[in-house]
Amino acid sequence: TDDINLIRQENLINVSGEDVPPPITEFSQLSEYNVKQTLINAVGKCGYTQPTPIQMQATTAMLKGREVIGIAPTGSGKTMAFGISLLSNLRQPKKNGFRAVIISPTRELATQIHREINGLAEKTNQKGWKVCLLAKAAQFVPEMARSFNTKYDILVTTPLRLVHMVSTGDLQLSSVEWIIFDEADQLFDASFVKQVDDILGACTSGSLKVCLFSATLSNEVEHIARTVQKNPVKINIGAVNT
Ligand code: ADP
Ligand code: MG
């Protein structure tokens, strides 16, 4: 545990929560967390040689099935932290309803997340991973609805689009096992809180896991988040401000 503490100290990884798994320092260590070699290789093919601090700690927590509150600066690789974890936890494409949903406050950010996770999924050479991006209103036509829910495993979306499609019945969230709120400080803000409520209400699986990632997180938002999480691991990257 001295080693673990040292790694955390050197990388400014602050953790709180029960039984937090140790961080990795190399992507190859992900094999100890049941991550397929093809997925580890895909991370390398993306050009990433060393995990960033949030990736070191958030991946192992999520791979152990833990809900995460991940706070790390903009540009520090939060997308891959949850992207790798989700692809590993879902194991393989099932195309039997969305099992992971990533919610982003803006279309632009959703598009970037989609590009990055889809790129990683393609590089695994595991046939059949398809990541759905739902961001533009005009993108969806009702005729798509029939096959829509069975074409993909992972959805990247903005909250408004998602709430709309859930309300029309075109999209079901009953198979969702993991839901990620990215830029959570914005999503749990007063203007979005009703949508977040509606979305979580539609995620009826008893094994739903909720994760939040953000560059900053107010006490109020963290308080709300904890009411929808079970025994989360909080990871805060950076100098502790006391
Ligand atoms: P954040 O969500 O924390 O603001 P991003 O996930 O958008 O940051 O990542 C910022 C940039 O860093 C992206 O261009 C991404 O491709 C790159 N990146 C992610 N992980 C790594 C890594 N381990 N090594 C090098 N670059 C990385
Ligand atoms: Mg981000």
XYZ file of C-alpha atoms and ligand atoms in Angstrom:
270
model
C 0.000 0.000 0.000
C 3.034 2.281 0.380
C 3.643 1.796 -3.346
C 0.033 2.593 -4.117
C 0.134 5.740 -2.013
C 3.361 6.807 -3.689
C 1.919 6.351 -7.180
C -1.107 8.391 -6.159
C 1.017 11.109 -4.620
C 3.289 11.391 -7.627
C 0.323 11.696 -9.965
C -1.773 13.939 -7.722
C -4.478 11.294 -7.536
C -6.751 11.892 -4.546
C -9.271 9.197 -3.779
C -12.064 8.706 -1.308
C -14.491 5.857 -0.834
C -14.409 2.289 0.417
C -12.001 -0.309 -0.999
C -10.686 1.814 -3.849
C -8.737 -0.397 -6.299
C -5.100 0.578 -6.924
C -4.187 2.718 -9.940
C -2.345 1.283 -12.943
C 0.785 2.962 -14.253
C 0.896 1.188 -17.635
C -1.965 0.264 -19.945
C -0.601 -3.298 -20.059
C -1.668 -3.706 -16.421
C -5.276 -3.556 -17.566
C -4.945 -7.268 -18.353
C -5.018 -7.818 -14.580
C -8.520 -6.325 -14.687
C -9.843 -8.755 -17.258
C -9.409 -6.286 -20.138
C -8.961 -8.126 -23.432
C -5.580 -7.872 -25.102
C -7.299 -6.642 -28.277
C -8.667 -3.667 -26.348
C -5.304 -2.915 -24.724
C -3.738 -3.050 -28.202
C -6.432 -0.697 -29.490
C -5.427 1.897 -26.887
C -1.885 1.683 -28.250
C -3.157 2.031 -31.809
C -4.828 5.279 -30.753
C -1.315 6.501 -30.004
C -1.609 6.488 -26.238
C 1.476 5.098 -24.546
C 0.987 6.150 -20.921
C -2.255 6.473 -18.983
C -3.037 9.939 -17.667
C -3.732 10.195 -13.911
C -7.524 10.019 -14.284
C -7.099 7.004 -16.570
C -4.770 5.341 -14.049
C -7.387 5.393 -11.311
C -10.848 5.709 -12.874
C -10.379 2.710 -15.171
C -9.562 0.299 -12.359
C -12.494 1.556 -10.298
C -14.959 1.169 -13.167
C -13.458 -2.167 -14.205
C -14.139 -3.363 -10.668
C -17.744 -2.329 -11.223
C -17.615 0.762 -9.070
C -19.509 3.975 -9.634
C -17.125 6.917 -10.035
C -17.085 10.638 -9.442
C -14.094 11.649 -11.559
C -12.765 15.175 -11.354
C -9.818 16.028 -13.585
C -8.730 19.077 -15.582
C -9.922 19.732 -19.120
C -7.742 17.917 -21.632
C -6.576 15.243 -19.205
C -8.142 12.254 -20.960
C -11.421 11.705 -19.169
C -13.101 10.345 -22.336
C -10.683 7.435 -22.630
C -10.882 6.796 -18.887
C -14.541 5.849 -19.181
C -14.303 4.718 -22.833
C -11.842 1.916 -22.143
C -13.770 0.880 -19.032
C -17.115 0.745 -20.817
C -15.840 -1.274 -23.774
C -14.244 -3.742 -21.402
C -17.209 -4.020 -19.054
C -19.620 -4.637 -21.937
C -17.210 -7.364 -23.154
C -18.608 -7.684 -26.680
C -21.297 -6.299 -28.943
C -24.734 -7.717 -28.220
C -26.914 -5.258 -30.157
C -29.757 -6.059 -27.881
C -30.504 -2.584 -26.569
C -28.268 0.194 -25.321
C -26.139 -0.998 -22.403
C -24.056 2.139 -21.966
C -25.139 5.753 -22.347
C -22.858 8.773 -22.274
C -24.512 12.132 -21.798
C -22.807 15.359 -22.747
C -24.196 18.876 -22.372
C -23.445 19.978 -25.947
C -23.605 18.539 -29.438
C -20.002 19.440 -30.094
C -18.727 17.565 -27.059
C -20.986 14.598 -27.788
C -19.584 14.448 -31.314
C -16.001 14.439 -30.000
C -16.738 11.704 -27.468
C -18.426 9.636 -30.150
C -15.464 10.000 -32.464
C -12.997 8.964 -29.780
C -14.913 5.949 -28.452
C -15.916 4.772 -31.905
C -12.256 5.035 -32.953
C -11.182 2.933 -30.004
C -13.933 0.387 -30.658
C -12.944 0.055 -34.317
C -9.315 -0.510 -33.395
C -10.209 -3.487 -31.195
C -10.925 -5.459 -34.394
C -13.877 -6.917 -32.514
C -16.489 -6.987 -35.206
C -19.782 -5.325 -34.560
C -19.052 -2.523 -32.112
C -21.134 0.404 -33.216
C -21.417 3.548 -31.175
C -24.500 5.645 -31.816
C -24.370 9.441 -31.794
C -27.644 11.197 -31.166
C -27.151 14.901 -31.245
C -28.933 16.503 -34.144
C -32.703 16.813 -34.142
C -32.935 16.102 -37.860
C -30.815 13.005 -37.592
C -33.585 10.686 -36.514
C -36.521 9.628 -38.628
C -39.286 7.456 -37.190
C -38.636 4.655 -39.698
C -35.265 4.158 -38.038
C -36.957 3.379 -34.754
C -37.646 -0.285 -35.338
C -34.028 -1.349 -35.658
C -32.608 1.540 -33.698
C -32.625 -0.117 -30.288
C -31.055 -3.319 -31.565
C -28.278 -1.893 -33.710
C -26.005 -0.536 -31.053
C -24.673 -1.116 -27.557
C -23.387 2.358 -26.741
C -25.118 5.707 -27.109
C -23.581 9.163 -26.956
C -26.151 11.923 -26.687
C -27.191 15.290 -25.353
C -29.814 15.265 -22.574
C -32.540 17.014 -24.573
C -32.340 14.593 -27.490
C -32.397 11.649 -25.156
C -35.360 12.833 -23.104
C -37.277 13.529 -26.286
C -36.656 10.102 -27.754
C -37.453 8.360 -24.507
C -40.713 10.293 -24.218
C -41.810 9.311 -27.745
C -41.014 5.684 -26.982
C -38.476 5.493 -29.812
C -35.669 4.723 -27.421
C -35.617 2.357 -24.479
C -33.210 2.585 -21.587
C -34.243 -0.554 -19.719
C -31.042 -2.408 -20.707
C -28.680 0.366 -19.624
C -26.009 -0.938 -17.245
C -23.730 2.107 -17.241
C -24.648 5.760 -17.552
C -21.959 8.435 -17.735
C -22.642 12.091 -17.156
C -19.766 13.990 -18.742
C -19.218 17.624 -17.771
C -21.449 16.694 -14.872
C -21.282 20.120 -13.256
C -23.274 21.437 -16.212
C -25.632 18.470 -16.460
C -26.667 18.474 -12.833
C -27.203 22.210 -12.936
C -30.729 23.537 -12.353
C -31.445 23.899 -16.090
C -30.836 20.207 -16.764
C -31.904 18.588 -13.522
C -35.400 17.687 -14.771
C -33.926 15.933 -17.839
C -31.441 14.050 -15.681
C -34.319 12.901 -13.478
C -36.354 11.724 -16.471
C -33.360 9.867 -17.910
C -32.504 8.096 -14.677
C -36.178 7.244 -14.233
C -36.160 5.492 -17.611
C -33.063 3.449 -16.705
C -34.987 0.712 -14.947
C -32.273 -1.930 -14.683
C -31.589 -2.815 -11.074
C -27.877 -3.099 -11.820
C -27.553 0.437 -13.257
C -24.236 2.129 -12.471
C -23.960 5.915 -12.552
C -20.658 7.740 -13.134
C -19.892 11.439 -13.289
C -16.913 13.100 -14.879
C -16.110 16.775 -14.789
C -13.320 19.308 -14.563
C -14.961 20.844 -11.524
C -17.802 19.780 -9.297
C -19.647 21.972 -6.859
C -20.636 20.622 -3.455
C -24.295 20.933 -4.419
C -23.869 18.852 -7.564
C -21.828 16.257 -5.711
C -24.550 16.051 -3.097
C -27.244 15.446 -5.745
C -25.021 12.936 -7.515
C -24.494 10.922 -4.380
C -28.239 10.493 -3.985
C -28.265 8.506 -7.256
C -25.006 6.615 -6.661
C -24.214 3.627 -4.493
C -20.924 3.656 -2.636
C -19.037 5.648 -5.303
C -15.305 6.096 -5.598
C -14.407 9.782 -5.752
C -11.263 10.579 -7.726
C -9.918 14.088 -7.777
C -6.832 14.821 -9.867
C -4.732 17.798 -8.853
C -3.322 19.439 -5.783
C -5.663 19.182 -2.844
C -7.020 22.560 -1.873
C -7.457 22.613 1.848
P -11.016 15.752 -21.063
O -12.320 15.061 -21.333
O -10.425 15.366 -19.759
O -11.123 17.242 -21.216
P -10.194 14.396 -23.444
O -10.683 13.064 -23.063
O -11.007 15.160 -24.426
O -9.959 15.296 -22.155
O -8.701 14.222 -23.967
C -7.923 15.323 -24.385
C -6.941 14.867 -25.460
O -5.974 13.967 -24.915
C -7.604 14.150 -26.610
O -7.083 14.630 -27.815
C -7.189 12.699 -26.408
O -7.117 12.026 -27.637
C -5.853 12.818 -25.731
N -5.505 11.683 -24.846
C -6.348 10.937 -24.100
N -5.672 9.997 -23.397
C -4.373 10.152 -23.694
C -3.169 9.470 -23.287
N -3.187 8.458 -22.403
N -1.996 9.886 -23.813
C -1.966 10.925 -24.694
N -3.055 11.595 -25.116
C -4.245 11.231 -24.627
Mg -14.206 15.662 -21.760
